[in-house]
Amino acid sequence: MSSAPPVAAAAFAPLGLLEYRTGRAVVGRPAELAAIEDGINAAAGGRLSAVAVEGEPGIGKTRLLLAAREIAVARGFLTVAVGADEELRG
């Protein structure tokens, strides 16, 4: 049983399908993009793969994840994006 307080269902937005295309290159993140591509290549080869993206606000995490999505979709993957309210983090 979780000790976290219950969250009202109204706190969650309805699901919807969104299409994001930036059309811009990611600048200054070659190591991060290489790690993402390595993870995608591993998954394409049938291996379990995960890449964590974390950092301070405003450093480009969202843009990097949009680039990751574009790479994955181009390789034939189906992607799912989720988000969380900072106040709900425990």
mmCIF file of N, CA and C in Angstrom:
data_model
loop_
_atom_site.group_PDB
_atom_site.id
_atom_site.type_symbol
_atom_site.label_atom_id
_atom_site.label_comp_id
_atom_site.label_asym_id
_atom_site.label_seq_id
_atom_site.Cartn_x
_atom_site.Cartn_y
_atom_site.Cartn_z
ATOM 1 N N MET A 1 0.844 -1.172 0.000
ATOM 2 C CA MET A 1 0.000 0.000 0.000
ATOM 3 C C MET A 1 0.891 1.237 0.000
ATOM 4 N N SER A 2 0.597 2.181 -0.836
ATOM 5 C CA SER A 2 1.393 3.402 -0.941
ATOM 6 C C SER A 2 1.016 4.392 0.153
ATOM 7 N N SER A 3 2.019 5.098 0.659
ATOM 8 C CA SER A 3 1.745 6.115 1.669
ATOM 9 C C SER A 3 1.523 7.488 1.046
ATOM 10 N N ALA A 4 1.608 7.570 -0.278
ATOM 11 C CA ALA A 4 1.399 8.844 -0.961
ATOM 12 C C ALA A 4 -0.066 9.246 -0.868
ATOM 13 N N PRO A 5 -0.334 10.539 -0.738
ATOM 14 C CA PRO A 5 -1.727 10.980 -0.675
ATOM 15 C C PRO A 5 -2.409 10.772 -2.022
ATOM 16 N N PRO A 6 -3.717 10.503 -2.012
ATOM 17 C CA PRO A 6 -4.428 10.312 -3.275
ATOM 18 C C PRO A 6 -4.457 11.608 -4.085
ATOM 19 N N VAL A 7 -4.476 11.460 -5.390
ATOM 20 C CA VAL A 7 -4.530 12.603 -6.300
ATOM 21 C C VAL A 7 -5.878 12.578 -6.998
ATOM 22 N N ALA A 8 -6.556 13.695 -7.011
ATOM 23 C CA ALA A 8 -7.867 13.779 -7.656
ATOM 24 C C ALA A 8 -7.734 13.534 -9.152
ATOM 25 N N ALA A 9 -8.692 12.819 -9.713
ATOM 26 C CA ALA A 9 -8.670 12.528 -11.144
ATOM 27 C C ALA A 9 -8.687 13.803 -11.974
ATOM 28 N N ALA A 10 -9.286 14.851 -11.454
ATOM 29 C CA ALA A 10 -9.353 16.115 -12.196
ATOM 30 C C ALA A 10 -7.981 16.750 -12.382
ATOM 31 N N ALA A 11 -6.987 16.292 -11.624
ATOM 32 C CA ALA A 11 -5.638 16.852 -11.747
ATOM 33 C C ALA A 11 -4.957 16.408 -13.031
ATOM 34 N N PHE A 12 -5.497 15.400 -13.679
ATOM 35 C CA PHE A 12 -4.892 14.871 -14.895
ATOM 36 C C PHE A 12 -5.658 15.353 -16.121
ATOM 37 N N ALA A 13 -4.926 15.780 -17.123
ATOM 38 C CA ALA A 13 -5.549 16.232 -18.369
ATOM 39 C C ALA A 13 -6.006 15.018 -19.170
ATOM 40 N N PRO A 14 -7.035 15.187 -19.990
ATOM 41 C CA PRO A 14 -7.469 14.084 -20.844
ATOM 42 C C PRO A 14 -6.371 13.725 -21.843
ATOM 43 N N LEU A 15 -6.338 12.460 -22.215
ATOM 44 C CA LEU A 15 -5.350 12.015 -23.194
ATOM 45 C C LEU A 15 -5.688 12.579 -24.564
ATOM 46 N N GLY A 16 -4.694 12.865 -25.315
ATOM 47 C CA GLY A 16 -4.878 13.341 -26.675
ATOM 48 C C GLY A 16 -3.656 13.007 -27.495
ATOM 49 N N LEU A 17 -3.831 12.953 -28.785
ATOM 50 C CA LEU A 17 -2.716 12.692 -29.678
ATOM 51 C C LEU A 17 -2.154 14.015 -30.155
ATOM 52 N N LEU A 18 -0.874 14.181 -29.983
ATOM 53 C CA LEU A 18 -0.211 15.410 -30.399
ATOM 54 C C LEU A 18 0.926 15.060 -31.338
ATOM 55 N N GLU A 19 1.127 15.862 -32.324
ATOM 56 C CA GLU A 19 2.227 15.672 -33.260
ATOM 57 C C GLU A 19 3.190 16.830 -33.098
ATOM 58 N N TYR A 20 4.428 16.520 -32.775
ATOM 59 C CA TYR A 20 5.451 17.550 -32.625
ATOM 60 C C TYR A 20 6.507 17.365 -33.699
ATOM 61 N N ARG A 21 6.769 18.418 -34.426
ATOM 62 C CA ARG A 21 7.888 18.426 -35.363
ATOM 63 C C ARG A 21 8.574 19.761 -35.224
ATOM 64 N N THR A 22 9.840 19.713 -34.965
ATOM 65 C CA THR A 22 10.555 20.964 -34.753
ATOM 66 C C THR A 22 11.213 21.476 -36.016
ATOM 67 N N GLY A 23 11.729 20.577 -36.848
ATOM 68 C CA GLY A 23 12.389 21.007 -38.070
ATOM 69 C C GLY A 23 13.736 21.678 -37.840
ATOM 70 N N ARG A 24 14.205 21.693 -36.600
ATOM 71 C CA ARG A 24 15.496 22.314 -36.285
ATOM 72 C C ARG A 24 16.435 21.259 -35.717
ATOM 73 N N ALA A 25 17.712 21.471 -35.959
ATOM 74 C CA ALA A 25 18.716 20.569 -35.408
ATOM 75 C C ALA A 25 18.960 20.902 -33.939
ATOM 76 N N VAL A 26 19.351 19.901 -33.183
ATOM 77 C CA VAL A 26 19.762 20.113 -31.800
ATOM 78 C C VAL A 26 21.209 20.579 -31.837
ATOM 79 N N VAL A 27 21.490 21.683 -31.177
ATOM 80 C CA VAL A 27 22.827 22.276 -31.208
ATOM 81 C C VAL A 27 23.551 22.003 -29.892
ATOM 82 N N GLY A 28 24.806 21.568 -29.980
ATOM 83 C CA GLY A 28 25.646 21.434 -28.799
ATOM 84 C C GLY A 28 25.365 20.246 -27.910
ATOM 85 N N ARG A 29 24.746 19.217 -28.427
ATOM 86 C CA ARG A 29 24.432 18.038 -27.612
ATOM 87 C C ARG A 29 24.853 16.738 -28.310
ATOM 88 N N PRO A 30 26.065 16.675 -28.874
ATOM 89 C CA PRO A 30 26.441 15.457 -29.609
ATOM 90 C C PRO A 30 26.502 14.213 -28.726
ATOM 91 N N ALA A 31 27.006 14.334 -27.504
ATOM 92 C CA ALA A 31 27.100 13.162 -26.621
ATOM 93 C C ALA A 31 25.714 12.666 -26.230
ATOM 94 N N GLU A 32 24.815 13.600 -25.941
ATOM 95 C CA GLU A 32 23.462 13.225 -25.547
ATOM 96 C C GLU A 32 22.722 12.570 -26.711
ATOM 97 N N LEU A 33 22.861 13.142 -27.903
ATOM 98 C CA LEU A 33 22.210 12.550 -29.077
ATOM 99 C C LEU A 33 22.788 11.170 -29.382
ATOM 100 N N ALA A 34 24.093 11.005 -29.209
ATOM 101 C CA ALA A 34 24.717 9.700 -29.433
ATOM 102 C C ALA A 34 24.174 8.668 -28.449
ATOM 103 N N ALA A 35 23.989 9.054 -27.186
ATOM 104 C CA ALA A 35 23.434 8.138 -26.187
ATOM 105 C C ALA A 35 22.006 7.747 -26.547
ATOM 106 N N ILE A 36 21.237 8.715 -27.016
ATOM 107 C CA ILE A 36 19.861 8.433 -27.434
ATOM 108 C C ILE A 36 19.860 7.484 -28.621
ATOM 109 N N GLU A 37 20.699 7.757 -29.613
ATOM 110 C CA GLU A 37 20.758 6.877 -30.786
ATOM 111 C C GLU A 37 21.235 5.482 -30.402
ATOM 112 N N ASP A 38 22.181 5.375 -29.475
ATOM 113 C CA ASP A 38 22.616 4.058 -28.994
ATOM 114 C C ASP A 38 21.446 3.305 -28.368
ATOM 115 N N GLY A 39 20.640 4.003 -27.571
ATOM 116 C CA GLY A 39 19.476 3.373 -26.958
ATOM 117 C C GLY A 39 18.457 2.923 -27.983
ATOM 118 N N ILE A 40 18.216 3.753 -28.980
ATOM 119 C CA ILE A 40 17.270 3.399 -30.043
ATOM 120 C C ILE A 40 17.802 2.221 -30.848
ATOM 121 N N ASN A 41 19.098 2.226 -31.151
ATOM 122 C CA ASN A 41 19.697 1.106 -31.884
ATOM 123 C C ASN A 41 19.604 -0.190 -31.089
ATOM 124 N N ALA A 42 19.819 -0.114 -29.784
ATOM 125 C CA ALA A 42 19.696 -1.302 -28.937
ATOM 126 C C ALA A 42 18.268 -1.837 -28.977
ATOM 127 N N ALA A 43 17.302 -0.941 -28.860
ATOM 128 C CA ALA A 43 15.895 -1.355 -28.906
ATOM 129 C C ALA A 43 15.544 -1.941 -30.270
ATOM 130 N N ALA A 44 16.066 -1.343 -31.331
ATOM 131 C CA ALA A 44 15.805 -1.857 -32.677
ATOM 132 C C ALA A 44 16.390 -3.256 -32.846
ATOM 133 N N GLY A 45 17.455 -3.541 -32.105
ATOM 134 C CA GLY A 45 18.067 -4.864 -32.144
ATOM 135 C C GLY A 45 17.420 -5.862 -31.199
ATOM 136 N N GLY A 46 16.332 -5.460 -30.546
ATOM 137 C CA GLY A 46 15.603 -6.363 -29.673
ATOM 138 C C GLY A 46 16.070 -6.372 -28.232
ATOM 139 N N ARG A 47 16.938 -5.439 -27.870
ATOM 140 C CA ARG A 47 17.422 -5.381 -26.494
ATOM 141 C C ARG A 47 16.652 -4.319 -25.713
ATOM 142 N N LEU A 48 16.458 -4.579 -24.433
ATOM 143 C CA LEU A 48 15.823 -3.608 -23.552
ATOM 144 C C LEU A 48 16.725 -2.389 -23.445
ATOM 145 N N SER A 49 16.138 -1.208 -23.526
ATOM 146 C CA SER A 49 16.946 0.009 -23.541
ATOM 147 C C SER A 49 16.216 1.127 -22.824
ATOM 148 N N ALA A 50 16.981 1.959 -22.124
ATOM 149 C CA ALA A 50 16.416 3.139 -21.466
ATOM 150 C C ALA A 50 17.468 4.237 -21.454
ATOM 151 N N VAL A 51 17.011 5.458 -21.587
ATOM 152 C CA VAL A 51 17.884 6.629 -21.507
ATOM 153 C C VAL A 51 17.203 7.617 -20.570
ATOM 154 N N ALA A 52 17.918 8.094 -19.572
ATOM 155 C CA ALA A 52 17.372 9.085 -18.642
ATOM 156 C C ALA A 52 17.854 10.470 -19.047
ATOM 157 N N VAL A 53 16.944 11.430 -19.016
ATOM 158 C CA VAL A 53 17.279 12.828 -19.318
ATOM 159 C C VAL A 53 16.860 13.653 -18.111
ATOM 160 N N GLU A 54 17.828 14.309 -17.488
ATOM 161 C CA GLU A 54 17.518 15.138 -16.330
ATOM 162 C C GLU A 54 18.410 16.363 -16.336
ATOM 163 N N GLY A 55 17.988 17.385 -15.621
ATOM 164 C CA GLY A 55 18.791 18.595 -15.530
ATOM 165 C C GLY A 55 17.966 19.773 -15.067
ATOM 166 N N GLU A 56 18.637 20.874 -14.935
ATOM 167 C CA GLU A 56 18.007 22.109 -14.479
ATOM 168 C C GLU A 56 16.994 22.619 -15.506
ATOM 169 N N PRO A 57 16.013 23.402 -15.059
ATOM 170 C CA PRO A 57 15.047 23.994 -15.991
ATOM 171 C C PRO A 57 15.743 24.867 -17.034
ATOM 172 N N GLY A 58 15.274 24.750 -18.264
ATOM 173 C CA GLY A 58 15.747 25.641 -19.317
ATOM 174 C C GLY A 58 17.008 25.225 -20.048
ATOM 175 N N ILE A 59 17.527 24.018 -19.781
ATOM 176 C CA ILE A 59 18.774 23.631 -20.450
ATOM 177 C C ILE A 59 18.563 22.840 -21.733
ATOM 178 N N GLY A 60 17.298 22.589 -22.100
ATOM 179 C CA GLY A 60 17.017 21.929 -23.370
ATOM 180 C C GLY A 60 16.587 20.480 -23.283
ATOM 181 N N LYS A 61 16.094 20.047 -22.133
ATOM 182 C CA LYS A 61 15.644 18.660 -21.992
ATOM 183 C C LYS A 61 14.485 18.355 -22.936
ATOM 184 N N THR A 62 13.523 19.244 -22.983
ATOM 185 C CA THR A 62 12.360 19.021 -23.841
ATOM 186 C C THR A 62 12.776 18.964 -25.300
ATOM 187 N N ARG A 63 13.639 19.867 -25.721
ATOM 188 C CA ARG A 63 14.100 19.863 -27.116
ATOM 189 C C ARG A 63 14.855 18.580 -27.435
ATOM 190 N N LEU A 64 15.665 18.121 -26.502
ATOM 191 C CA LEU A 64 16.398 16.877 -26.697
ATOM 192 C C LEU A 64 15.436 15.693 -26.813
ATOM 193 N N LEU A 65 14.398 15.679 -25.991
ATOM 194 C CA LEU A 65 13.416 14.598 -26.056
ATOM 195 C C LEU A 65 12.597 14.652 -27.338
ATOM 196 N N LEU A 66 12.313 15.846 -27.836
ATOM 197 C CA LEU A 66 11.630 15.951 -29.126
ATOM 198 C C LEU A 66 12.512 15.401 -30.242
ATOM 199 N N ALA A 67 13.807 15.663 -30.173
ATOM 200 C CA ALA A 67 14.737 15.105 -31.157
ATOM 201 C C ALA A 67 14.777 13.582 -31.050
ATOM 202 N N ALA A 68 14.771 13.066 -29.822
ATOM 203 C CA ALA A 68 14.758 11.616 -29.616
ATOM 204 C C ALA A 68 13.510 11.005 -30.230
ATOM 205 N N ARG A 69 12.390 11.671 -30.042
ATOM 206 C CA ARG A 69 11.141 11.189 -30.629
ATOM 207 C C ARG A 69 11.231 11.163 -32.142
ATOM 208 N N GLU A 70 11.767 12.225 -32.742
ATOM 209 C CA GLU A 70 11.897 12.286 -34.199
ATOM 210 C C GLU A 70 12.782 11.155 -34.718
ATOM 211 N N ILE A 71 13.872 10.876 -34.028
ATOM 212 C CA ILE A 71 14.771 9.791 -34.428
ATOM 213 C C ILE A 71 14.048 8.449 -34.332
ATOM 214 N N ALA A 72 13.350 8.231 -33.220
ATOM 215 C CA ALA A 72 12.651 6.962 -33.015
ATOM 216 C C ALA A 72 11.541 6.754 -34.041
ATOM 217 N N VAL A 73 10.757 7.779 -34.303
ATOM 218 C CA VAL A 73 9.673 7.667 -35.284
ATOM 219 C C VAL A 73 10.245 7.383 -36.671
ATOM 220 N N ALA A 74 11.348 8.041 -37.011
ATOM 221 C CA ALA A 74 11.985 7.802 -38.310
ATOM 222 C C ALA A 74 12.458 6.353 -38.438
ATOM 223 N N ARG A 75 12.752 5.715 -37.309
ATOM 224 C CA ARG A 75 13.184 4.313 -37.307
ATOM 225 C C ARG A 75 12.007 3.343 -37.230
ATOM 226 N N GLY A 76 10.771 3.874 -37.182
ATOM 227 C CA GLY A 76 9.591 3.024 -37.178
ATOM 228 C C GLY A 76 9.013 2.720 -35.809
ATOM 229 N N PHE A 77 9.498 3.385 -34.777
ATOM 230 C CA PHE A 77 8.978 3.170 -33.428
ATOM 231 C C PHE A 77 7.718 3.995 -33.197
ATOM 232 N N LEU A 78 6.856 3.488 -32.345
ATOM 233 C CA LEU A 78 5.717 4.234 -31.829
ATOM 234 C C LEU A 78 6.178 4.865 -30.527
ATOM 235 N N THR A 79 5.915 6.142 -30.338
ATOM 236 C CA THR A 79 6.369 6.821 -29.124
ATOM 237 C C THR A 79 5.188 7.291 -28.295
ATOM 238 N N VAL A 80 5.419 7.391 -27.005
ATOM 239 C CA VAL A 80 4.423 7.891 -26.064
ATOM 240 C C VAL A 80 5.110 8.919 -25.180
ATOM 241 N N ALA A 81 4.466 10.045 -24.974
ATOM 242 C CA ALA A 81 5.025 11.084 -24.106
ATOM 243 C C ALA A 81 4.107 11.282 -22.908
ATOM 244 N N VAL A 82 4.709 11.416 -21.747
ATOM 245 C CA VAL A 82 3.953 11.680 -20.526
ATOM 246 C C VAL A 82 4.609 12.839 -19.799
ATOM 247 N N GLY A 83 3.871 13.449 -18.927
ATOM 248 C CA GLY A 83 4.415 14.546 -18.136
ATOM 249 C C GLY A 83 3.840 14.487 -16.741
ATOM 250 N N ALA A 84 4.470 15.208 -15.845
ATOM 251 C CA ALA A 84 3.998 15.245 -14.465
ATOM 252 C C ALA A 84 4.138 16.655 -13.929
ATOM 253 N N ASP A 85 3.222 17.013 -13.084
ATOM 254 C CA ASP A 85 3.273 18.299 -12.412
ATOM 255 C C ASP A 85 4.347 18.229 -11.337
ATOM 256 N N GLU A 86 5.198 19.233 -11.262
ATOM 257 C CA GLU A 86 6.268 19.249 -10.263
ATOM 258 C C GLU A 86 5.734 19.089 -8.846
ATOM 259 N N GLU A 87 4.539 19.578 -8.576
ATOM 260 C CA GLU A 87 3.971 19.476 -7.234
ATOM 261 C C GLU A 87 3.611 18.044 -6.865
ATOM 262 N N LEU A 88 3.475 17.170 -7.867
ATOM 263 C CA LEU A 88 3.103 15.786 -7.603
ATOM 264 C C LEU A 88 4.309 14.895 -7.357
ATOM 265 N N ARG A 89 5.505 15.408 -7.606
ATOM 266 C CA ARG A 89 6.710 14.605 -7.396
ATOM 267 C C ARG A 89 6.891 14.327 -5.915
ATOM 268 N N GLY A 90 7.351 13.127 -5.622
ATOM 269 C CA GLY A 90 7.514 12.773 -4.225
ATOM 270 C C GLY A 90 8.909 12.431 -3.840
#
